[in-house]
Amino acid sequence: MSENLKLQVHCNFCGKNRNEVDKLIVANDAGICNECITLCSNIINKENNDHIRKDKKVNKALDPIKIKQYLDDYVIGQDAAKIAISVGVVNHYKRIFFESSVELEKSNILIFGPTGSGKTLLAKSIARYLNVPFVVADATTLTEAGYVGDDVESIISGLLAASDYDVARCEQGIIFIDEVDKISRKSEGASITRDVSGEGVQQALLKLVEGTKCKVSVNSSKKHPALDQVEVDTSKILFIAGGAFVDLNKIVERRQRGTSIGFNSNNTADLNNGQVTPEDFMKFGMIPEFTGRFPISVQIDELTKDDFVRILTEPKNNLLSQMKFYFSSDEVELSFTAEAVDAVAELAFEQKVGARGLKSILERTLMPYMYTLAEIKKQGFKKIEITDKVVKYNDPPNFIE
Ligand SMILES: Nc1ncnc2c1ncn2[C@@H]1O[C@H](COP(=O)(O)OP(=O)(O)O)[C@@H](O)[C@H]1O
Ligand SMILES: [Mg+2]
């Protein structure tokens, strides 16, 4: 290529010159810029995804009992929450799918309770049952439009991507907004980069969760503002908000003490479903309009050590089976004594991060044997038995030929 030609190279797709783009890749007599490469790659990925996910039919078996039974296969405990969510979700989709002579108000769902106890898992499992697109958004990274951070509309583009850019499908999806308790009026410094109050984010979310026509660009590249903009109507999207709401029980306690003077006043508050009122959430720092848009509130219980044992062994894709897979693919059987399972549950319970602790404990316990698995196999061992001593004291497991 002559020196003269090199200076003239431009992107043959969009026509931009070398100095207008970050990168330009040139062949003998043609060029393509980084922006067009991204665009092409998105088109190819989208087509690949279309190929993979053929079954886009929403499951319209809207029977709360069936949903609850499905959830039982994946989520341990939380019976009251499963029932409340199943009913809430069924009513939401009845509102979408069936004509009604009375105008049905939209009811989003708020799930609250200790961390690592199944809030996200419940929402995700319901979406899988219904076969609708699902995304998790983190409320702490959101800002009002115009501030540093993701504006609330970014949630919708996330769901649109999860819908393979099928707008109709997107409009039937579920969005889980996690950590909404961190955008309460009172919470400070949930994010260092955030220069906006939690209250501002709550305000910004109102329209979206209630139902609005939201313009989202299909390509997130800021350099292509003119790229396909599509309009998504959020009025049929189900929003499930989740949060730990630590110390909400103190607010409930205070209220109950205040209203029942003398008699029963020493009772500690019991946060059963129905006991927490919208006023309690407002005292916590949620603005009335926000609370009003999540009229169904569902409480998650703290999981017990016994629940942890069940989580390790019972769900369809339980953690022990997952771990066993990594060994079986090398033709070594992995087994756990009952005491070992108990020890994992016990350790996780002490960590106070809910079921989330289980996986890291298992990983840590098994890591040395995953590392040396090929060697173990070579020595003729067919089975590794994990005892409680392996879990508690890092003792070696039983190697069985
Ligand atoms: N009730 C439960 N039944 C089964 N697994 C659970 C349960 N709660 C939590 N887990 C496990 O812990 C992980 C974290 O749970 P998650 O639902 O994200 O908690 P959070 O309540 O903080 O949203 C899940 O991916 C799952 O493996
Ligand atoms: Mg979560």
Short mmCIF file of C-alpha atoms and ligand atoms in Angstrom, two decimals:
data_model
loop_
_atom_site.label_atom_id
_atom_site.label_comp_id
_atom_site.label_asym_id
_atom_site.label_seq_id
_atom_site.Cartn_x
_atom_site.Cartn_y
_atom_site.Cartn_z
CA MET A 1 0.00 0.00 0.00
CA SER A 2 1.43 3.37 -0.90
CA GLU A 3 2.06 6.02 1.75
CA ASN A 4 -0.50 8.21 0.06
CA LEU A 5 -3.23 5.58 0.25
CA LYS A 6 -2.58 4.96 3.94
CA LEU A 7 -3.40 8.54 4.78
CA GLN A 8 -6.70 8.34 2.98
CA VAL A 9 -7.97 5.13 4.58
CA HIS A 10 -11.35 5.28 6.11
CA CYS A 11 -14.02 2.88 7.30
CA ASN A 12 -15.78 1.51 4.25
CA PHE A 13 -18.86 0.80 6.37
CA CYS A 14 -19.62 4.15 7.99
CA GLY A 15 -17.28 6.37 6.01
CA LYS A 16 -15.49 7.83 9.02
CA ASN A 17 -11.83 8.75 8.71
CA ARG A 18 -9.02 7.32 10.80
CA ASN A 19 -8.92 10.37 13.08
CA GLU A 20 -12.62 10.15 13.85
CA VAL A 21 -12.48 6.69 15.44
CA ASP A 22 -10.44 4.89 18.09
CA LYS A 23 -9.26 2.04 15.87
CA LEU A 24 -9.27 1.38 12.18
CA ILE A 25 -8.37 -2.01 10.78
CA VAL A 26 -7.20 -1.87 7.18
CA ALA A 27 -6.90 -4.61 4.59
CA ASN A 28 -5.45 -4.14 1.10
CA ASP A 29 -8.02 -1.68 -0.09
CA ALA A 30 -10.72 -1.57 2.56
CA GLY A 31 -11.05 -0.57 6.19
CA ILE A 32 -13.39 -1.09 9.11
CA CYS A 33 -13.52 0.93 12.33
CA ASN A 34 -13.94 -0.33 15.89
CA GLU A 35 -17.50 1.05 16.06
CA CYS A 36 -18.64 -0.91 13.03
CA ILE A 37 -16.91 -4.03 14.33
CA THR A 38 -18.90 -3.77 17.56
CA LEU A 39 -22.07 -3.27 15.59
CA CYS A 40 -21.40 -6.32 13.39
CA SER A 41 -20.47 -8.41 16.39
CA ASN A 42 -23.77 -7.49 18.06
CA ILE A 43 -25.70 -8.53 14.98
CA ILE A 44 -23.88 -11.86 14.85
CA ASN A 45 -24.35 -12.50 18.58
CA LYS A 46 -28.01 -11.64 18.32
CA GLU A 47 -28.44 -14.12 15.50
CA ASN A 48 -26.59 -16.79 17.44
CA ASN A 49 -28.81 -16.20 20.45
CA ASP A 50 -31.91 -16.35 18.31
CA HIS A 51 -30.70 -19.71 17.17
CA ILE A 52 -30.18 -21.01 20.70
CA ARG A 53 -33.39 -19.80 22.28
CA LYS A 54 -36.12 -21.01 20.04
CA ASP A 55 -38.72 -21.62 22.69
CA LYS A 56 -40.04 -18.21 23.55
CA LYS A 57 -43.51 -19.25 24.54
CA VAL A 58 -44.57 -17.86 27.86
CA ASN A 59 -45.84 -20.52 30.23
CA LYS A 60 -49.42 -19.53 30.86
CA ALA A 61 -50.20 -22.18 33.47
CA LEU A 62 -51.18 -19.53 35.99
CA ASP A 63 -51.96 -21.65 39.01
CA PRO A 64 -50.27 -20.47 42.23
CA ILE A 65 -50.18 -24.03 43.58
CA LYS A 66 -48.25 -25.20 40.50
CA ILE A 67 -45.82 -22.30 40.82
CA LYS A 68 -45.28 -23.04 44.49
CA GLN A 69 -44.57 -26.69 43.66
CA TYR A 70 -42.06 -25.64 41.03
CA LEU A 71 -40.35 -23.30 43.49
CA ASP A 72 -40.13 -26.14 46.02
CA ASP A 73 -37.71 -27.92 43.67
CA TYR A 74 -35.24 -25.05 43.83
CA VAL A 75 -35.86 -22.98 46.94
CA ILE A 76 -35.71 -24.47 50.43
CA GLY A 77 -38.13 -23.21 53.09
CA GLN A 78 -39.73 -19.78 52.69
CA ASP A 79 -43.19 -21.32 52.35
CA ALA A 80 -45.16 -18.20 53.21
CA ALA A 81 -43.08 -16.14 50.80
CA LYS A 82 -43.49 -18.70 48.00
CA ILE A 83 -47.27 -18.60 48.37
CA ALA A 84 -47.45 -14.81 48.50
CA ILE A 85 -45.18 -14.42 45.46
CA SER A 86 -47.00 -17.08 43.47
CA VAL A 87 -50.33 -15.35 44.02
CA GLY A 88 -48.85 -11.92 43.24
CA VAL A 89 -47.22 -13.13 40.04
CA VAL A 90 -50.34 -14.98 38.88
CA ASN A 91 -52.45 -11.85 39.38
CA HIS A 92 -49.92 -9.75 37.51
CA TYR A 93 -49.97 -12.04 34.47
CA LYS A 94 -53.75 -12.41 34.59
CA ARG A 95 -53.85 -8.64 34.32
CA ILE A 96 -51.62 -8.78 31.25
CA PHE A 97 -53.08 -11.77 29.46
CA PHE A 98 -56.81 -11.40 30.01
CA GLU A 99 -59.23 -8.63 29.16
CA SER A 100 -60.93 -7.17 32.16
CA SER A 101 -63.98 -4.94 32.45
CA VAL A 102 -62.62 -3.43 35.65
CA GLU A 103 -59.37 -1.58 35.39
CA LEU A 104 -56.74 -3.60 37.22
CA GLU A 105 -54.04 -1.72 39.04
CA LYS A 106 -50.46 -2.78 38.68
CA SER A 107 -49.01 -4.39 41.80
CA ASN A 108 -45.27 -4.79 41.99
CA ILE A 109 -43.75 -6.99 44.68
CA LEU A 110 -41.28 -6.15 47.45
CA ILE A 111 -39.31 -9.02 49.02
CA PHE A 112 -37.48 -8.26 52.24
CA GLY A 113 -35.45 -10.27 54.70
CA PRO A 114 -31.93 -11.43 55.55
CA THR A 115 -29.23 -11.58 52.93
CA GLY A 116 -28.50 -14.88 51.20
CA SER A 117 -31.88 -16.38 52.05
CA GLY A 118 -33.42 -16.73 48.61
CA LYS A 119 -34.86 -13.37 47.52
CA THR A 120 -33.08 -13.27 44.18
CA LEU A 121 -33.39 -17.03 43.80
CA LEU A 122 -37.19 -16.87 44.20
CA ALA A 123 -37.55 -14.14 41.59
CA LYS A 124 -35.21 -15.90 39.17
CA SER A 125 -36.97 -19.25 39.60
CA ILE A 126 -40.40 -17.71 38.96
CA ALA A 127 -39.13 -16.13 35.74
CA ARG A 128 -37.76 -19.52 34.67
CA TYR A 129 -41.10 -21.19 35.40
CA LEU A 130 -42.96 -18.60 33.34
CA ASN A 131 -40.27 -18.60 30.63
CA VAL A 132 -40.11 -14.82 30.60
CA PRO A 133 -36.93 -12.72 30.38
CA PHE A 134 -35.37 -11.71 33.67
CA VAL A 135 -32.68 -9.32 34.85
CA VAL A 136 -31.27 -8.30 38.19
CA ALA A 137 -30.48 -4.61 38.65
CA ASP A 138 -28.58 -3.19 41.58
CA ALA A 139 -30.32 -0.14 43.03
CA THR A 140 -27.08 1.19 44.50
CA THR A 141 -25.54 1.77 41.07
CA LEU A 142 -28.54 3.71 39.78
CA THR A 143 -28.80 7.48 39.62
CA GLU A 144 -31.23 10.07 38.42
CA ALA A 145 -30.68 11.04 34.81
CA GLY A 146 -27.86 13.52 34.47
CA TYR A 147 -25.71 12.19 37.29
CA VAL A 148 -22.68 9.92 37.21
CA GLY A 149 -23.78 6.30 37.12
CA ASP A 150 -26.41 4.27 35.33
CA ASP A 151 -29.70 6.02 34.86
CA VAL A 152 -32.79 3.99 35.62
CA GLU A 153 -33.57 3.39 31.94
CA SER A 154 -30.45 1.24 31.77
CA ILE A 155 -32.45 -1.44 33.60
CA ILE A 156 -34.83 -1.63 30.65
CA SER A 157 -32.03 -1.99 28.13
CA GLY A 158 -30.74 -4.84 30.29
CA LEU A 159 -34.08 -6.60 30.09
CA LEU A 160 -34.28 -5.92 26.37
CA ALA A 161 -30.91 -7.61 25.91
CA ALA A 162 -32.14 -10.56 27.98
CA SER A 163 -35.13 -10.71 25.60
CA ASP A 164 -32.85 -10.97 22.56
CA TYR A 165 -34.06 -7.51 21.57
CA ASP A 166 -37.60 -8.74 21.14
CA VAL A 167 -39.65 -5.82 22.46
CA ALA A 168 -42.90 -7.75 22.88
CA ARG A 169 -41.11 -10.37 24.94
CA CYS A 170 -39.29 -7.73 26.96
CA GLU A 171 -42.59 -6.12 27.87
CA GLN A 172 -43.67 -9.35 29.62
CA GLY A 173 -40.49 -9.76 31.57
CA ILE A 174 -39.51 -9.50 35.22
CA ILE A 175 -36.98 -7.04 36.65
CA PHE A 176 -35.51 -7.68 40.06
CA ILE A 177 -34.23 -4.48 41.65
CA ASP A 178 -31.87 -5.56 44.38
CA GLU A 179 -30.78 -3.61 47.46
CA VAL A 180 -33.61 -1.10 47.44
CA ASP A 181 -33.11 -0.64 51.17
CA LYS A 182 -29.81 1.06 50.29
CA ILE A 183 -31.67 3.84 48.46
CA SER A 184 -33.65 4.82 51.52
CA ARG A 185 -33.60 8.46 52.50
CA LYS A 186 -31.38 7.77 55.45
CA SER A 187 -28.77 5.50 53.98
CA GLU A 188 -25.46 7.20 53.34
CA GLY A 189 -22.58 6.44 51.08
CA ALA A 190 -23.94 3.24 49.61
CA SER A 191 -21.83 4.13 46.62
CA ILE A 192 -18.90 6.50 46.63
CA THR A 193 -19.38 7.57 43.05
CA ARG A 194 -23.01 8.38 43.60
CA ASP A 195 -23.67 12.06 43.83
CA VAL A 196 -27.37 11.75 44.27
CA SER A 197 -29.50 10.89 47.26
CA GLY A 198 -31.28 7.59 47.59
CA GLU A 199 -34.49 9.54 47.55
CA GLY A 200 -33.66 10.85 44.08
CA VAL A 201 -33.24 7.31 42.81
CA GLN A 202 -36.54 6.27 44.35
CA GLN A 203 -38.16 9.22 42.56
CA ALA A 204 -36.52 8.26 39.29
CA LEU A 205 -37.80 4.70 39.58
CA LEU A 206 -41.43 5.66 40.19
CA LYS A 207 -42.47 6.22 36.59
CA LEU A 208 -40.63 3.18 35.37
CA VAL A 209 -42.22 0.74 37.80
CA GLU A 210 -45.66 2.19 37.38
CA GLY A 211 -45.58 2.09 33.60
CA THR A 212 -44.12 4.45 31.08
CA LYS A 213 -42.97 4.40 27.49
CA CYS A 214 -39.24 4.25 27.71
CA LYS A 215 -36.86 4.87 24.83
CA VAL A 216 -33.84 2.62 24.83
CA SER A 217 -31.09 2.36 22.31
CA VAL A 218 -30.38 -1.12 21.16
CA ASN A 219 -26.68 -0.48 20.98
CA SER A 220 -25.18 0.87 24.16
CA SER A 221 -22.34 2.61 22.31
CA LYS A 222 -22.51 6.31 23.14
CA LYS A 223 -20.84 7.15 19.83
CA HIS A 224 -23.87 5.97 17.94
CA PRO A 225 -26.70 7.99 19.44
CA ALA A 226 -28.67 7.58 16.27
CA LEU A 227 -28.57 3.81 16.38
CA ASP A 228 -31.83 1.96 16.66
CA GLN A 229 -33.92 3.40 19.41
CA VAL A 230 -36.86 1.32 20.44
CA GLU A 231 -39.73 2.15 22.70
CA VAL A 232 -40.52 -0.21 25.55
CA ASP A 233 -43.78 0.06 27.47
CA THR A 234 -42.96 -0.81 31.07
CA SER A 235 -46.57 -1.08 32.26
CA LYS A 236 -46.61 -4.85 31.81
CA ILE A 237 -43.15 -5.49 33.19
CA LEU A 238 -43.26 -6.98 36.68
CA PHE A 239 -40.88 -5.28 39.07
CA ILE A 240 -39.76 -7.20 42.11
CA ALA A 241 -37.77 -5.16 44.59
CA GLY A 242 -35.53 -6.87 47.10
CA GLY A 243 -33.67 -5.71 50.17
CA ALA A 244 -32.45 -6.89 53.54
CA PHE A 245 -34.06 -3.99 55.46
CA VAL A 246 -31.90 -4.63 58.47
CA ASP A 247 -33.45 -3.25 61.68
CA LEU A 248 -36.90 -2.89 60.15
CA ASN A 249 -38.01 -5.09 63.03
CA LYS A 250 -36.99 -2.36 65.47
CA ILE A 251 -39.32 0.07 63.72
CA VAL A 252 -42.16 -2.45 63.90
CA GLU A 253 -41.37 -3.11 67.57
CA ARG A 254 -41.44 0.56 68.41
CA ARG A 255 -44.77 1.01 66.67
CA GLN A 256 -46.28 -2.02 68.38
CA ARG A 257 -45.03 -0.86 71.76
CA GLY A 258 -46.49 2.54 71.15
CA THR A 259 -49.94 1.25 70.34
CA SER A 260 -50.25 -1.45 73.00
CA ILE A 261 -49.53 0.49 76.15
CA GLY A 262 -48.80 -1.72 79.13
CA PHE A 263 -50.41 -4.98 78.17
CA ASN A 264 -48.16 -7.13 75.94
CA SER A 265 -45.82 -4.21 75.50
CA ASN A 266 -42.71 -6.29 76.05
CA ASN A 267 -43.40 -8.59 73.15
CA THR A 268 -40.65 -8.43 70.60
CA ALA A 269 -42.00 -7.76 67.17
CA ASP A 270 -42.68 -10.75 65.04
CA LEU A 271 -42.25 -9.83 61.42
CA ASN A 272 -44.81 -12.24 60.05
CA ASN A 273 -46.42 -11.39 56.75
CA GLY A 274 -48.95 -8.67 57.23
CA GLN A 275 -47.34 -7.28 60.35
CA VAL A 276 -45.11 -4.85 58.53
CA THR A 277 -47.10 -1.86 57.33
CA PRO A 278 -46.35 0.63 54.55
CA GLU A 279 -45.74 3.17 57.34
CA ASP A 280 -42.91 1.01 58.67
CA PHE A 281 -41.20 1.10 55.26
CA MET A 282 -41.66 4.86 55.18
CA LYS A 283 -40.11 5.19 58.63
CA PHE A 284 -37.24 3.14 57.26
CA GLY A 285 -36.76 5.80 54.60
CA MET A 286 -38.76 4.68 51.59
CA ILE A 287 -40.82 7.51 50.12
CA PRO A 288 -44.61 6.99 50.23
CA GLU A 289 -44.93 6.93 46.44
CA PHE A 290 -42.33 4.18 46.18
CA THR A 291 -43.98 2.06 48.87
CA GLY A 292 -47.30 2.64 47.13
CA ARG A 293 -46.03 1.06 43.94
CA PHE A 294 -45.00 -2.12 45.75
CA PRO A 295 -48.23 -2.98 47.52
CA ILE A 296 -47.36 -6.67 47.86
CA SER A 297 -44.68 -7.11 50.48
CA VAL A 298 -43.28 -10.53 51.12
CA GLN A 299 -41.07 -11.47 54.01
CA ILE A 300 -38.21 -13.94 53.80
CA ASP A 301 -37.20 -15.82 56.95
CA GLU A 302 -33.69 -16.28 58.18
CA LEU A 303 -32.52 -19.76 57.17
CA THR A 304 -31.61 -22.25 59.90
CA LYS A 305 -28.73 -24.70 59.99
CA ASP A 306 -31.15 -27.47 59.02
CA ASP A 307 -32.22 -25.43 56.01
CA PHE A 308 -28.56 -25.22 55.00
CA VAL A 309 -28.25 -29.01 55.15
CA ARG A 310 -31.28 -29.24 52.88
CA ILE A 311 -29.89 -26.59 50.50
CA LEU A 312 -26.71 -28.63 50.18
CA THR A 313 -28.51 -31.84 49.32
CA GLU A 314 -32.10 -31.34 48.11
CA PRO A 315 -32.61 -28.80 45.30
CA LYS A 316 -32.50 -30.14 41.75
CA ASN A 317 -29.13 -28.50 41.12
CA ASN A 318 -27.89 -28.76 44.71
CA LEU A 319 -24.38 -27.67 45.58
CA LEU A 320 -23.07 -31.13 46.48
CA SER A 321 -24.16 -32.57 43.13
CA GLN A 322 -22.49 -29.67 41.39
CA MET A 323 -19.24 -30.38 43.19
CA LYS A 324 -19.51 -34.11 42.58
CA PHE A 325 -19.73 -33.39 38.87
CA TYR A 326 -16.24 -31.89 38.76
CA PHE A 327 -14.80 -35.08 40.23
CA SER A 328 -16.92 -37.52 38.26
CA SER A 329 -15.79 -35.98 35.00
CA ASP A 330 -12.35 -37.31 36.01
CA GLU A 331 -13.91 -40.64 36.99
CA VAL A 332 -13.40 -40.09 40.69
CA GLU A 333 -16.41 -40.34 42.96
CA LEU A 334 -16.80 -37.62 45.57
CA SER A 335 -18.82 -38.36 48.68
CA PHE A 336 -19.60 -36.58 51.92
CA THR A 337 -20.38 -38.15 55.28
CA ALA A 338 -23.51 -36.86 57.00
CA GLU A 339 -21.26 -35.24 59.60
CA ALA A 340 -19.33 -33.44 56.89
CA VAL A 341 -22.53 -31.97 55.43
CA ASP A 342 -23.50 -30.90 58.92
CA ALA A 343 -20.13 -29.25 59.46
CA VAL A 344 -20.45 -27.24 56.23
CA ALA A 345 -23.92 -26.07 57.30
CA GLU A 346 -22.66 -25.18 60.76
CA LEU A 347 -19.73 -23.13 59.43
CA ALA A 348 -21.99 -21.29 56.98
CA PHE A 349 -24.46 -20.54 59.73
CA GLU A 350 -21.73 -18.93 61.80
CA GLN A 351 -20.73 -16.69 58.89
CA LYS A 352 -24.14 -14.94 58.89
CA VAL A 353 -24.19 -14.35 55.14
CA GLY A 354 -26.98 -16.81 54.52
CA ALA A 355 -26.68 -19.69 52.10
CA ARG A 356 -24.10 -17.74 50.15
CA GLY A 357 -21.44 -19.01 52.58
CA LEU A 358 -22.06 -22.65 51.64
CA LYS A 359 -20.46 -22.48 48.25
CA SER A 360 -17.28 -20.76 49.39
CA ILE A 361 -16.84 -23.26 52.22
CA LEU A 362 -17.21 -26.15 49.77
CA GLU A 363 -14.82 -24.58 47.30
CA ARG A 364 -12.23 -23.96 49.98
CA THR A 365 -12.56 -27.50 51.38
CA LEU A 366 -12.31 -29.22 48.02
CA MET A 367 -9.81 -26.97 46.32
CA PRO A 368 -6.64 -28.98 47.20
CA TYR A 369 -8.22 -32.17 45.82
CA MET A 370 -9.47 -30.49 42.68
CA TYR A 371 -5.92 -29.26 42.18
CA THR A 372 -4.37 -32.70 42.51
CA LEU A 373 -7.22 -34.69 41.00
CA ALA A 374 -5.19 -36.04 38.08
CA GLU A 375 -2.53 -37.27 40.50
CA ILE A 376 -5.13 -38.89 42.77
CA LYS A 377 -6.59 -40.69 39.80
CA LYS A 378 -3.17 -41.83 38.65
CA GLN A 379 -2.54 -43.42 42.04
CA GLY A 380 -5.56 -45.63 41.43
CA PHE A 381 -8.06 -44.03 43.77
CA LYS A 382 -11.67 -44.20 42.65
CA LYS A 383 -13.33 -42.38 45.48
CA ILE A 384 -12.72 -39.46 47.84
CA GLU A 385 -14.72 -39.34 51.03
CA ILE A 386 -15.03 -35.96 52.78
CA THR A 387 -15.45 -36.22 56.54
CA ASP A 388 -16.28 -33.46 59.02
CA LYS A 389 -12.57 -33.29 59.93
CA VAL A 390 -11.73 -32.24 56.38
CA VAL A 391 -14.23 -29.40 56.64
CA LYS A 392 -13.31 -28.28 60.14
CA TYR A 393 -9.56 -28.88 60.38
CA ASN A 394 -8.41 -29.32 56.79
CA ASP A 395 -7.48 -32.94 57.60
CA PRO A 396 -6.97 -35.12 54.51
CA PRO A 397 -10.06 -37.00 53.27
CA ASN A 398 -10.34 -40.77 52.92
CA PHE A 399 -8.94 -41.93 49.60
CA ILE A 400 -10.56 -45.19 48.53
CA GLU A 401 -9.30 -47.52 45.78
N1 LIG B 1 -33.99 -20.72 50.40
C1 LIG B 1 -32.98 -21.14 49.62
N2 LIG B 1 -33.02 -22.36 49.04
C2 LIG B 1 -32.00 -22.80 48.26
N3 LIG B 1 -30.89 -22.09 48.02
C3 LIG B 1 -30.78 -20.87 48.57
C4 LIG B 1 -31.82 -20.32 49.39
N4 LIG B 1 -31.45 -19.09 49.79
C5 LIG B 1 -30.26 -18.87 49.24
N5 LIG B 1 -29.83 -19.92 48.51
C6 LIG B 1 -28.53 -20.04 47.83
O1 LIG B 1 -27.75 -18.88 48.13
C7 LIG B 1 -27.50 -18.10 46.98
C8 LIG B 1 -27.75 -16.62 47.28
O2 LIG B 1 -29.13 -16.45 47.50
P1 LIG B 1 -29.93 -15.16 47.00
O3 LIG B 1 -31.28 -15.59 46.54
O4 LIG B 1 -29.11 -14.41 46.02
O5 LIG B 1 -30.02 -14.35 48.34
P2 LIG B 1 -30.67 -12.92 48.62
O6 LIG B 1 -31.77 -13.19 49.59
O7 LIG B 1 -29.56 -12.12 49.23
O8 LIG B 1 -31.15 -12.40 47.32
C9 LIG B 1 -28.43 -18.66 45.91
O9 LIG B 1 -27.87 -18.61 44.65
C10 LIG B 1 -28.63 -20.09 46.33
O10 LIG B 1 -27.58 -20.89 45.87
MG MG B 2 -29.94 -10.98 46.29
#
